[in-house]
Tab-separated table of C-alpha atoms and ligand atoms in Angstrom:
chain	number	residue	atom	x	y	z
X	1	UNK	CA	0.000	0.000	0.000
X	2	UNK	CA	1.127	3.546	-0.660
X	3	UNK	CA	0.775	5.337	2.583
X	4	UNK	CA	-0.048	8.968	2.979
X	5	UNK	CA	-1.174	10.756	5.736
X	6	UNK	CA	-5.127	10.865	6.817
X	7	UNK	CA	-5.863	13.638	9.237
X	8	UNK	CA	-8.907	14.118	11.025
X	9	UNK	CA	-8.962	16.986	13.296
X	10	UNK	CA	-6.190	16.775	15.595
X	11	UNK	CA	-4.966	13.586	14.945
X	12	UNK	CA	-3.561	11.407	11.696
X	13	UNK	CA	-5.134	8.025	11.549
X	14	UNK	CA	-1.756	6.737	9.324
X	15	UNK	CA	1.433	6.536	9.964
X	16	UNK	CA	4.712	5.901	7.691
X	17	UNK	CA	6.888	3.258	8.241
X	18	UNK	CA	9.762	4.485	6.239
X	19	UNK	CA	9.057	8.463	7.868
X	20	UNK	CA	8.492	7.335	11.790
X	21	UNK	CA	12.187	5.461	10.989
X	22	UNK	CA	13.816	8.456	9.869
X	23	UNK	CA	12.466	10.505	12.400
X	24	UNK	CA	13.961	8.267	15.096
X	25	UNK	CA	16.946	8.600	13.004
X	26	UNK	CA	16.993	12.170	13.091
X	27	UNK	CA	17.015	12.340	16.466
X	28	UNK	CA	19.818	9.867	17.155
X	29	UNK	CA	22.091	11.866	14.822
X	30	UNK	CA	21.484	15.033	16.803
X	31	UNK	CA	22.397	13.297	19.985
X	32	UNK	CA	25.812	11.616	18.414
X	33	UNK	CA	26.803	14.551	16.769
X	34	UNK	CA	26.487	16.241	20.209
X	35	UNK	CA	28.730	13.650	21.205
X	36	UNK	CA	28.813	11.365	24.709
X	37	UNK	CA	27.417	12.077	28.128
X	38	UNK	CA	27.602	10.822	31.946
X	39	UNK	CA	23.961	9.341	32.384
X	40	UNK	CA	22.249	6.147	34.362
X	41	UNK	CA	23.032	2.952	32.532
X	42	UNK	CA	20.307	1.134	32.811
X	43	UNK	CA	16.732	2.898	31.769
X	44	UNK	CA	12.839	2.001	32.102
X	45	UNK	CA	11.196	4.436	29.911
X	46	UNK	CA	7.660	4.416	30.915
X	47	UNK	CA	5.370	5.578	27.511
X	48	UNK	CA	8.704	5.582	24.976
X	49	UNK	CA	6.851	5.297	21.564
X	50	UNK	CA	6.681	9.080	21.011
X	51	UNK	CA	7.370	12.912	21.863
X	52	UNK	CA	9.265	13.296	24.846
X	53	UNK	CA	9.277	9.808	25.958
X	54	UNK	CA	11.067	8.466	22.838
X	55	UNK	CA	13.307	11.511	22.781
X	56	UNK	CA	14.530	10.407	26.331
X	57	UNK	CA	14.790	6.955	25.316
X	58	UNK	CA	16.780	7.783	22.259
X	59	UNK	CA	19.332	10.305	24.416
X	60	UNK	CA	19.842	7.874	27.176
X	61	UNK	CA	20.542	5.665	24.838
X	62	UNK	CA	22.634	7.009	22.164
X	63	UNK	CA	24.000	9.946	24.120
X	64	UNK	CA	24.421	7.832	27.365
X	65	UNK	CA	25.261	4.205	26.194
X	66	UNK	CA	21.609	2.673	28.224
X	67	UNK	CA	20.615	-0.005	28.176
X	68	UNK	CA	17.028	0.926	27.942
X	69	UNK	CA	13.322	-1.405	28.574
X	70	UNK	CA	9.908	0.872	27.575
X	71	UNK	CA	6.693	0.349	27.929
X	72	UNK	CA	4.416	1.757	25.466
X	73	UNK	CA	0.686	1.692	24.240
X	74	UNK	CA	0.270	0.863	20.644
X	75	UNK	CA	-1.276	-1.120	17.492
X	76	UNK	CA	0.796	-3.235	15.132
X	77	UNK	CA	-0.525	-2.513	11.707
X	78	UNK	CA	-3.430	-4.955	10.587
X	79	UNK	CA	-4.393	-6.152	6.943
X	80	UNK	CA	-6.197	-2.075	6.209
X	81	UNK	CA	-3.991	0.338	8.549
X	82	UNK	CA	-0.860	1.003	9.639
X	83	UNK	CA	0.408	0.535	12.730
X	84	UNK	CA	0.437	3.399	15.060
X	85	UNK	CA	3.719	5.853	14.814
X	86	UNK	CA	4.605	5.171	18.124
X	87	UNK	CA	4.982	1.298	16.865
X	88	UNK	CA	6.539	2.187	14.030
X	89	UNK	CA	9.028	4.272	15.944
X	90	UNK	CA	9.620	1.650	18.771
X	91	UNK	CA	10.337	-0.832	15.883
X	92	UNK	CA	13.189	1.502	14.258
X	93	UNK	CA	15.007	1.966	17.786
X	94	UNK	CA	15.389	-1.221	18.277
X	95	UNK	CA	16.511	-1.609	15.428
X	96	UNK	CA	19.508	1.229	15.903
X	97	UNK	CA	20.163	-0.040	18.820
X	98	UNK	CA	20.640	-3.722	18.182
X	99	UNK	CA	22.796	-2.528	15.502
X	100	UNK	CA	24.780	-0.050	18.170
X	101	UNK	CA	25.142	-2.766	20.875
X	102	UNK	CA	22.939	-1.478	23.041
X	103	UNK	CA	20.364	-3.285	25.107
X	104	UNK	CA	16.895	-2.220	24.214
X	105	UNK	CA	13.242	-4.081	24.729
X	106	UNK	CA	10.132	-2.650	24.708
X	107	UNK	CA	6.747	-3.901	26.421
X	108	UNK	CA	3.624	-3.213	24.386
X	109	UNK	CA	0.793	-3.065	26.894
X	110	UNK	CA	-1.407	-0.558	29.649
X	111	UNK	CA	1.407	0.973	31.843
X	112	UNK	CA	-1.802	1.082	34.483
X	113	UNK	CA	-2.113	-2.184	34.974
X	114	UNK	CA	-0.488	-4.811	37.217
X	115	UNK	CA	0.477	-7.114	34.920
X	116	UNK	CA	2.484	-4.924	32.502
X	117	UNK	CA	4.561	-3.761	35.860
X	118	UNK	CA	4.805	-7.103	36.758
X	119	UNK	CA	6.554	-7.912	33.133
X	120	UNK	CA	8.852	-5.359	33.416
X	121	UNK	CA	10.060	-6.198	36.727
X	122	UNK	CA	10.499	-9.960	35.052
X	123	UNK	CA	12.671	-8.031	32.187
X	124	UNK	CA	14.552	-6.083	34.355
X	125	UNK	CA	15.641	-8.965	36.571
X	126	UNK	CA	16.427	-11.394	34.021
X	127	UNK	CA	18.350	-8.844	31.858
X	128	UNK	CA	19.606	-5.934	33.562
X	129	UNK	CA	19.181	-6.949	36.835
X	130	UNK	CA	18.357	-3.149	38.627
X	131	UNK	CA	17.437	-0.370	36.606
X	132	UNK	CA	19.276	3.297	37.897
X	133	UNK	CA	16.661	5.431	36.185
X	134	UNK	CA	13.221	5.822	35.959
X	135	UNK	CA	11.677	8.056	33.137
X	136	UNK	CA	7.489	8.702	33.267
X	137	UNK	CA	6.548	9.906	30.434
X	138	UNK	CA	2.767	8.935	30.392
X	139	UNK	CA	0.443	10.911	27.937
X	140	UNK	CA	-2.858	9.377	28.556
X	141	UNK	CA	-6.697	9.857	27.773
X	142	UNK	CA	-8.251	7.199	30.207
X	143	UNK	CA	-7.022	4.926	32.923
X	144	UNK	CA	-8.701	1.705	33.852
X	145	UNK	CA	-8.346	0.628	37.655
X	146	UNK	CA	-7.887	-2.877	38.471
X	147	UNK	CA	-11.090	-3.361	39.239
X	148	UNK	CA	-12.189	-2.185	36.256
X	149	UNK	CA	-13.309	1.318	36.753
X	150	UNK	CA	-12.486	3.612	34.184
X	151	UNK	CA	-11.366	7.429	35.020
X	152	UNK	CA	-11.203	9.492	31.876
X	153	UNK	CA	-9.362	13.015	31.604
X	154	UNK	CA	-10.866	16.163	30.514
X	155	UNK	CA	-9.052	19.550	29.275
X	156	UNK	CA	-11.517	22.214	30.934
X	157	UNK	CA	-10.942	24.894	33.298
X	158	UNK	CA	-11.560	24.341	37.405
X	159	UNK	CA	-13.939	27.039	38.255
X	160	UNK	CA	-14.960	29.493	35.547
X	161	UNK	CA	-15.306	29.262	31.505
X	162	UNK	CA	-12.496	30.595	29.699
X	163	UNK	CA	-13.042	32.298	26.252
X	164	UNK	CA	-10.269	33.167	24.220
X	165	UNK	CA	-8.548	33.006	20.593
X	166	UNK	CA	-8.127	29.240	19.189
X	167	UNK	CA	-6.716	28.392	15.667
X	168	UNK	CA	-8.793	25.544	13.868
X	169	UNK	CA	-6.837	23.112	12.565
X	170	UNK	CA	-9.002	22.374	10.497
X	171	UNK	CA	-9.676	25.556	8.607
X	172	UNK	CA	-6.500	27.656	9.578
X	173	UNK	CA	-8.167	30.559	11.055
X	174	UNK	CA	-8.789	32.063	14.169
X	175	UNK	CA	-11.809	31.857	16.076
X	176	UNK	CA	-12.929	32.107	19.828
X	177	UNK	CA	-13.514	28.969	22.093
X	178	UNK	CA	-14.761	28.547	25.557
X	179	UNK	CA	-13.599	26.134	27.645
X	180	UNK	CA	-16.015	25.211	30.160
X	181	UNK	CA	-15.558	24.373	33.870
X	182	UNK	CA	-14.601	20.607	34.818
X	183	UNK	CA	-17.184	19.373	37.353
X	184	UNK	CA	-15.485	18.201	40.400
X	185	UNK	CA	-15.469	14.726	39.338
X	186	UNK	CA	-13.954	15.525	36.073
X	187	UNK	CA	-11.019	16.726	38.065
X	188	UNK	CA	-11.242	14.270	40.289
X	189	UNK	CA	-10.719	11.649	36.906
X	190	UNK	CA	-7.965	14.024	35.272
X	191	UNK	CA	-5.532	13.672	38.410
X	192	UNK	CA	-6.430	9.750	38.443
X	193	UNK	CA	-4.922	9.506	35.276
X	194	UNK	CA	-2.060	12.237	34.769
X	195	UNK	CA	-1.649	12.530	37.987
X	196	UNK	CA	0.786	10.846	40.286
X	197	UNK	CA	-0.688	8.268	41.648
X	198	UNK	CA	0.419	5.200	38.658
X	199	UNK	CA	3.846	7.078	39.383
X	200	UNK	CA	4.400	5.734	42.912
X	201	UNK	CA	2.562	2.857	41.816
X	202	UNK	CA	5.814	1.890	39.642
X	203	UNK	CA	8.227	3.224	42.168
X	204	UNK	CA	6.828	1.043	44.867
X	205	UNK	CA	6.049	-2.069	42.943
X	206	UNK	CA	9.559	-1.513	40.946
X	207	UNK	CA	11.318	-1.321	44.944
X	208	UNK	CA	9.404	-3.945	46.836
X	209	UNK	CA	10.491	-6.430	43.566
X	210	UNK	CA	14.464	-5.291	44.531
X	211	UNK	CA	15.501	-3.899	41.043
X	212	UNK	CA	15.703	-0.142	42.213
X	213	UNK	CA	19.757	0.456	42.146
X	214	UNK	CA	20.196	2.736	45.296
X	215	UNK	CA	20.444	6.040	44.471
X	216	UNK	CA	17.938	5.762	41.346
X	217	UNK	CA	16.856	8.855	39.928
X	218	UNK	CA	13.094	8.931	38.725
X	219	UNK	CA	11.518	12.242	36.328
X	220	UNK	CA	8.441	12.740	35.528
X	221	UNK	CA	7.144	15.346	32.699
X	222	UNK	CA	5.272	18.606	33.014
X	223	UNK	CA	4.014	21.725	31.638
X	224	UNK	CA	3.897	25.310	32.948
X	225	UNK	CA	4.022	27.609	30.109
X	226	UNK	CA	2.414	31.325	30.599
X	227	UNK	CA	-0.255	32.942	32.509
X	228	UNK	CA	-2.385	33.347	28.680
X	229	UNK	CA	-2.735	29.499	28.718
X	230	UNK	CA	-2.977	29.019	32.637
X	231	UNK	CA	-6.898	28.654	32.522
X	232	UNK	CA	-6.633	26.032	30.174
X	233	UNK	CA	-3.415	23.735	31.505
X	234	UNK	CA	-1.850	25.184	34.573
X	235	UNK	CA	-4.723	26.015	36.586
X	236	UNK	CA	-6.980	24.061	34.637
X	237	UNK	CA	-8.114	20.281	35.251
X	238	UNK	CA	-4.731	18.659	33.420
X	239	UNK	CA	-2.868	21.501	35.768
X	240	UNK	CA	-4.442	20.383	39.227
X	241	UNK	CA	-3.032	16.758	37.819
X	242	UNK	CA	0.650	18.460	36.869
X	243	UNK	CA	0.138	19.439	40.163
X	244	UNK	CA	-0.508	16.133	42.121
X	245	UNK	CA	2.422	14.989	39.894
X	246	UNK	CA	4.667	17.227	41.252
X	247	UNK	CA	3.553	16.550	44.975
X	248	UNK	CA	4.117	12.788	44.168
X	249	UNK	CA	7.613	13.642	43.523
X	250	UNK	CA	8.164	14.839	46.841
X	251	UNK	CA	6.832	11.869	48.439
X	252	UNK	CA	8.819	9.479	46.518
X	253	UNK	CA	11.784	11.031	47.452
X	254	UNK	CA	10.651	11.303	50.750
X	255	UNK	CA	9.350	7.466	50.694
X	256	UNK	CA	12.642	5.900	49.000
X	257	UNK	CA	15.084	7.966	51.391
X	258	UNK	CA	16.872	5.388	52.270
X	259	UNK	CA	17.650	4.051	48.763
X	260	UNK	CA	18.899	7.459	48.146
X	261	UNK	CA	16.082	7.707	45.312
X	262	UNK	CA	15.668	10.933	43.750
X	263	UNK	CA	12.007	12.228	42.217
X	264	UNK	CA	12.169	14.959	39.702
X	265	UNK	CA	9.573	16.704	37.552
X	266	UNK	CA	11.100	18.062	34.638
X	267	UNK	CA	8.783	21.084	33.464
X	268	UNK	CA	9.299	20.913	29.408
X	269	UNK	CA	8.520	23.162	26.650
X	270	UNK	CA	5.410	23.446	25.013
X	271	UNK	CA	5.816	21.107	21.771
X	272	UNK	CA	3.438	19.477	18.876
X	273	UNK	CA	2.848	16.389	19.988
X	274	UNK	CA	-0.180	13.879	19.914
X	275	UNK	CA	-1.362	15.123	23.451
X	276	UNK	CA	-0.302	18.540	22.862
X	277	UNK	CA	-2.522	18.869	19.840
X	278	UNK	CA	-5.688	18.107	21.359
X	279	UNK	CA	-5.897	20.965	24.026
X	280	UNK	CA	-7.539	23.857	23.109
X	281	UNK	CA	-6.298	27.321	22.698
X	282	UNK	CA	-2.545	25.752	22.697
X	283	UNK	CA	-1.874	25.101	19.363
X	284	UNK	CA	-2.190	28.437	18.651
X	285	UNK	CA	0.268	29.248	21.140
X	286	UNK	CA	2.666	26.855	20.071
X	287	UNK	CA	2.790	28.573	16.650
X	288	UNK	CA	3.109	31.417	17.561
X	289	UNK	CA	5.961	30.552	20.025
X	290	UNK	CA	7.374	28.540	17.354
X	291	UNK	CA	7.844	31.549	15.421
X	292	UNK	CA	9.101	33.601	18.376
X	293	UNK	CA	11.758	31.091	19.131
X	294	UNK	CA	12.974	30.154	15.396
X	295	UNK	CA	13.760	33.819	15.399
X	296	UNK	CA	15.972	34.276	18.377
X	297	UNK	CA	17.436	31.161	17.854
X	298	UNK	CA	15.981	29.127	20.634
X	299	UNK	CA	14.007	26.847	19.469
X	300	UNK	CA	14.031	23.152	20.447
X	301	UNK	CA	12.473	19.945	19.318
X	302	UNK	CA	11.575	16.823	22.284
X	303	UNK	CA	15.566	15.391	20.900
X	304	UNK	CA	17.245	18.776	21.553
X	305	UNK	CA	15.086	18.731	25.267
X	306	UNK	CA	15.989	15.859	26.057
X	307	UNK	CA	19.378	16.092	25.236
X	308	UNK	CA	19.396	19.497	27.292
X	309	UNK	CA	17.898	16.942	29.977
X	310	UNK	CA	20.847	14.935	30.741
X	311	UNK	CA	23.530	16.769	29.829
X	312	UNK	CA	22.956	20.044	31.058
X	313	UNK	CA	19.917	19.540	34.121
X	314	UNK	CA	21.152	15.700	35.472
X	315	UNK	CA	24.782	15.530	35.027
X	316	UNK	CA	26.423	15.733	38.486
X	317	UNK	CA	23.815	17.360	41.017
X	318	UNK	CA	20.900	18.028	39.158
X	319	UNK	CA	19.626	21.870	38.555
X	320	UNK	CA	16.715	23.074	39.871
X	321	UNK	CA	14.967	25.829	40.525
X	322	UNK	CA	13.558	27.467	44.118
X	323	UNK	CA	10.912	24.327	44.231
X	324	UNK	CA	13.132	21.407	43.705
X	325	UNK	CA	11.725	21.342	39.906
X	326	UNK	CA	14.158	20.651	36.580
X	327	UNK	CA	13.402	23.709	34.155
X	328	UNK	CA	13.831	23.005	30.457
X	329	UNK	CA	10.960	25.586	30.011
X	330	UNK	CA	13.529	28.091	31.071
X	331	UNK	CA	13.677	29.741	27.034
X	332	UNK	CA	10.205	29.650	25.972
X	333	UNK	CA	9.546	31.761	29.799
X	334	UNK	CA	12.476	33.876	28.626
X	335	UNK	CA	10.693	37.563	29.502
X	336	UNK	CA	11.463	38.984	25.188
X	337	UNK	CA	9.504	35.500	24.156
X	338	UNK	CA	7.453	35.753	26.385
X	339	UNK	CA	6.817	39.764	24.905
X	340	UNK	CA	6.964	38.418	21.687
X	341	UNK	CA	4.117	36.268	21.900
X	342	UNK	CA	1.776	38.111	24.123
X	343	UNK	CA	2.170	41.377	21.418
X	344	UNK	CA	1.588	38.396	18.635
X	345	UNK	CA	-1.671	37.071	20.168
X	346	UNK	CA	-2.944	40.156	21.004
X	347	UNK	CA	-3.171	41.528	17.048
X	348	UNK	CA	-3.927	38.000	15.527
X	349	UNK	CA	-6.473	37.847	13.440
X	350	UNK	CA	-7.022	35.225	10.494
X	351	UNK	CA	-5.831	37.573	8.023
X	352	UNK	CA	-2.615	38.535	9.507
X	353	UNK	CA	-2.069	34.629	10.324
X	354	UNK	CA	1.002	34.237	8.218
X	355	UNK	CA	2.508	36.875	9.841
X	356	UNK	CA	2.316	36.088	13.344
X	357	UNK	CA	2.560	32.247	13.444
X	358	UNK	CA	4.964	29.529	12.387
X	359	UNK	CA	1.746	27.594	10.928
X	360	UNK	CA	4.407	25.464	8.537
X	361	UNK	CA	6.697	24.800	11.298
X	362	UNK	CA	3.675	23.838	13.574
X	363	UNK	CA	1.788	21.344	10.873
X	364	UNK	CA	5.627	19.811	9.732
X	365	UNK	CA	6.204	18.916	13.291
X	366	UNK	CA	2.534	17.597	13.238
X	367	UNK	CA	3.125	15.731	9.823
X	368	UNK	CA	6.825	14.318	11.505
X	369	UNK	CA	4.999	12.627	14.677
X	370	UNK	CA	3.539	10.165	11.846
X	371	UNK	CA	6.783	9.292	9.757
X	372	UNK	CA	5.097	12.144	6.844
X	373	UNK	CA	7.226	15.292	5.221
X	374	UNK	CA	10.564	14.056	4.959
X	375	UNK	CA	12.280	14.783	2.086
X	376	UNK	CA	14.666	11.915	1.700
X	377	UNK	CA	11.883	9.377	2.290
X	378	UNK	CA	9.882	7.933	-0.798
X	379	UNK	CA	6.382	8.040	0.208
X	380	UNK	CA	5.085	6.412	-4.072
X	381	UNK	CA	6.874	2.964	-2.629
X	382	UNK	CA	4.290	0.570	-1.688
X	383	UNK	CA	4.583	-0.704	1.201
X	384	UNK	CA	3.257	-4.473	3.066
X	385	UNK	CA	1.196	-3.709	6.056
X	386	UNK	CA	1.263	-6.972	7.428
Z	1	NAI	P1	2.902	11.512	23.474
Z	1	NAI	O1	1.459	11.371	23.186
Z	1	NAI	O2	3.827	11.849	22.368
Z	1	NAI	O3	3.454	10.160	24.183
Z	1	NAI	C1	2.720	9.464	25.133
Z	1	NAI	C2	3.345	8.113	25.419
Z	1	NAI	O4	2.559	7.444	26.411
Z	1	NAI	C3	3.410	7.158	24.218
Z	1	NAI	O5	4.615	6.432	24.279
Z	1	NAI	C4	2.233	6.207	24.456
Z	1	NAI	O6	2.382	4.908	23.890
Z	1	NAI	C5	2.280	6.119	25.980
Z	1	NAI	N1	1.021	5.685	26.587
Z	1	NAI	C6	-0.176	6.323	26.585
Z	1	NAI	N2	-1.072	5.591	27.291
Z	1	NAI	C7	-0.427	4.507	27.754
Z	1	NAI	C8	-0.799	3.390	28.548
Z	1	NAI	N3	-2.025	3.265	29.053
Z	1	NAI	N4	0.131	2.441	28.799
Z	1	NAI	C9	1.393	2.530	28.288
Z	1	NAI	N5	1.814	3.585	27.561
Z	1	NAI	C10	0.917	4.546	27.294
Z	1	NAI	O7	2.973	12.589	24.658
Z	1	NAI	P2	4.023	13.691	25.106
Z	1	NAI	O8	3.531	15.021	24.664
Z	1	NAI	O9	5.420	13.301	24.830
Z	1	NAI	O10	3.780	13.665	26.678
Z	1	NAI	C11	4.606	12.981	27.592
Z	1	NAI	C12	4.597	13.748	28.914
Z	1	NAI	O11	5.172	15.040	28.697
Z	1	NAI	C13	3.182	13.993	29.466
Z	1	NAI	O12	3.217	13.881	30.863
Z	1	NAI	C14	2.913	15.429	29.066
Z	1	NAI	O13	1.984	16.064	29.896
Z	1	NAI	C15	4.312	16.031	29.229
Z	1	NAI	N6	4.540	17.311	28.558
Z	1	NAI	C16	4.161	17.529	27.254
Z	1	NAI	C17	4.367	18.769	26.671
Z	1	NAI	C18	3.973	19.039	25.249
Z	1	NAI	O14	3.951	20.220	24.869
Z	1	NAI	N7	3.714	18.059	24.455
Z	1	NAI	C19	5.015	19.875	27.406
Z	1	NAI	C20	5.460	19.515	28.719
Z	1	NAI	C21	5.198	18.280	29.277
């Protein structure tokens, strides 16, 4: 089959073999070429398929010489679609790093669930033994409990309605949305699933089972970005889960004391991503920062974060700010972006769209998360699914 890509709203329902390989290898070359680093050895990526998981995966990896064991949640390709990218992309780092030397095995299965912990505790013993670091990098819409309750998320506001500008992805202009209020149960289901709570739920099971090294470091992923979007994430119902995320840190470091276990959260940049897309109000935001940043020369990718991750925030004693938090949002806060973007959204309109957004930069990244819009990949060759 000749694939090409089949958007529908916020999301592609294809995804490129050939592409979601040279993606991945995109990303490795940026980390060689940045040559070696000092990072844990052995690495349980927790949601490594895609975005900032994979990017951690892929520096540990290839920047750090891990061994690394993920745990992802996607579909092979059947006999009418392609697999999901995050398959596609799991498949091509193994791959690199079978043919690099490096250790690298990936469970495909719900990182909620006993069982899948349970299986990578089995991994870890019978391969690596203990694992040194533990990366949670969870992006999830629902969460089913062992008993078989299911708590979905929701991206509304705690409290009030928030109206502001949105760009529609579909049409590429700008119109107004209102976000309504979460109802306390909403909120309730949000922190149940990107919350902390599956966090410790790993750290615990992965200690009781012995293959914690002492002195383990664990991060977790989160988002800050500016007071225009706080309605909508940081005080918002993903925000009160950001923020349960963050307290969980604080108790595993407090719980695993005497393992000398360390709990970060690492508060990222605002990126495309499949989560990213689907909140309101922040894609435009993200093009418009895009544009911001390409211009001052700051921009980053999830592969240059990452990279920033371990070789500038975790090598040695790790840098934080006043809270105990790891800052790789520290350039898109940067006060003139910051300016920037605020005197940007403020005169947006849809006519003056091209002018105040990085809408190509946004949608490439976009077409990139599926393996599409690479120019050194031949997307007339037909390709098996299965
Ligand atoms: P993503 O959608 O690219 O990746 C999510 C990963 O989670 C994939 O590997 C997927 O397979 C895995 N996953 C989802 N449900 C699962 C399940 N039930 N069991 C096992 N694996 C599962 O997401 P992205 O954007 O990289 O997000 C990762 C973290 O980074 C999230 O905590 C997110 O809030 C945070 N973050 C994202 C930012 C952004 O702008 N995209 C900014 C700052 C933080």
């Amino acid at each position: 089959m000749v694939i090409s890509p089949k958007v529908r709203g916020f999301i592609c329902t294809t995804a490129h073999p050939d592409g979601c390989r040279e993606h991945v290898r995109r990303q490795i070359g940026y980390v060689k070429q940045k040559g070696a680093f000092e990072s844990p050895k052995k690495v349980l990526v927790v949601g490594c398929s895609s975005g900032f998981g994979l990017a951690t995966r892929i520096a540990a990896a290839f920047g750090g010489g891990a061994a690394t064991l993920g745990v992802m949640f996607e579909k092979p390709a059947s006999e009418k679609r392609t697999a999901t990218a995050g398959y596609y992309n799991t498949a091509a780092f193994e791959a690199e790093a079978a043919e690099a030397g490096l250790y690298a095995k990936t469970i495909n299965g719900d990182a909620f669930s006993p069982a899948v912990k349970e299986e990578a505790i089995r991994l870890i013993k019978e391969d690596l033994g203990q694992v040194d670091m533990v990366v949670y990098s969870l992006a999830a819409p629902r969460r089913t409990m062992p008993d078989g309750t299911v708590y979905t998320s929701v991206l509304k506001t705690v409290g009030e309605p928030f109206t502001n500008k949105n760009l529609d992805l579909r049409t590429g202009e700008i119109t107004q949305v209102t976000i309504p209020p979460a109802a306390p149960e909403e909120v309730e289901a949000t922190v149940k699933v990107m919350g902390g709570e599956d966090w410790m739920d790993w750290m615990t099971a992965l200690s009781a089972a012995g293959v914690l090294a002492k002195g383990a470091v664990t991060v977790a992923y989160s988002y800050i970005g500016p007071s225009l979007t706080y309605p909508i994430y940081y005080q918002g119902s993903i925000g009160m889960a950001k923020n349960h995320l963050f307290k969980t840190s604080q108790e595993i470091t407090k719980q695993f004391a005497d393992d000398g276990i360390k709990a970060y959260i690492s508060v990222n940049k605002a990126l495309v991503t499949q989560s990213s897309a689907a909140i309101p109000i922040v894609p435009l935001y993200i093009s418009i920062l895009y544009k911001v940043m390409k211009e001052k020369g700051l921009h980053e990718g999830c592969i240059e974060q990452m990279d920033r991750l371990f070789r500038e925030k975790l090598s040695g004693s790790p840098v934080v700010d006043e809270e105990g938090r790891i800052r790789l949002d520290d350039y898109e806060l940067r006060e003139d972006v910051q300016a920037a973007v605020m005197e940007a959204w403020d005169n947006i309109s849809s006519e003056n769209i091209a002018q105040y957004t990085d809408l190509e930069g946004y949608w490439e990244d976009f077409y990139r998360i599926f393996g599409f819009k690479f120019d050194n990949v031949d997307y007339t060759r037909d390709i098996p699914l299965v």
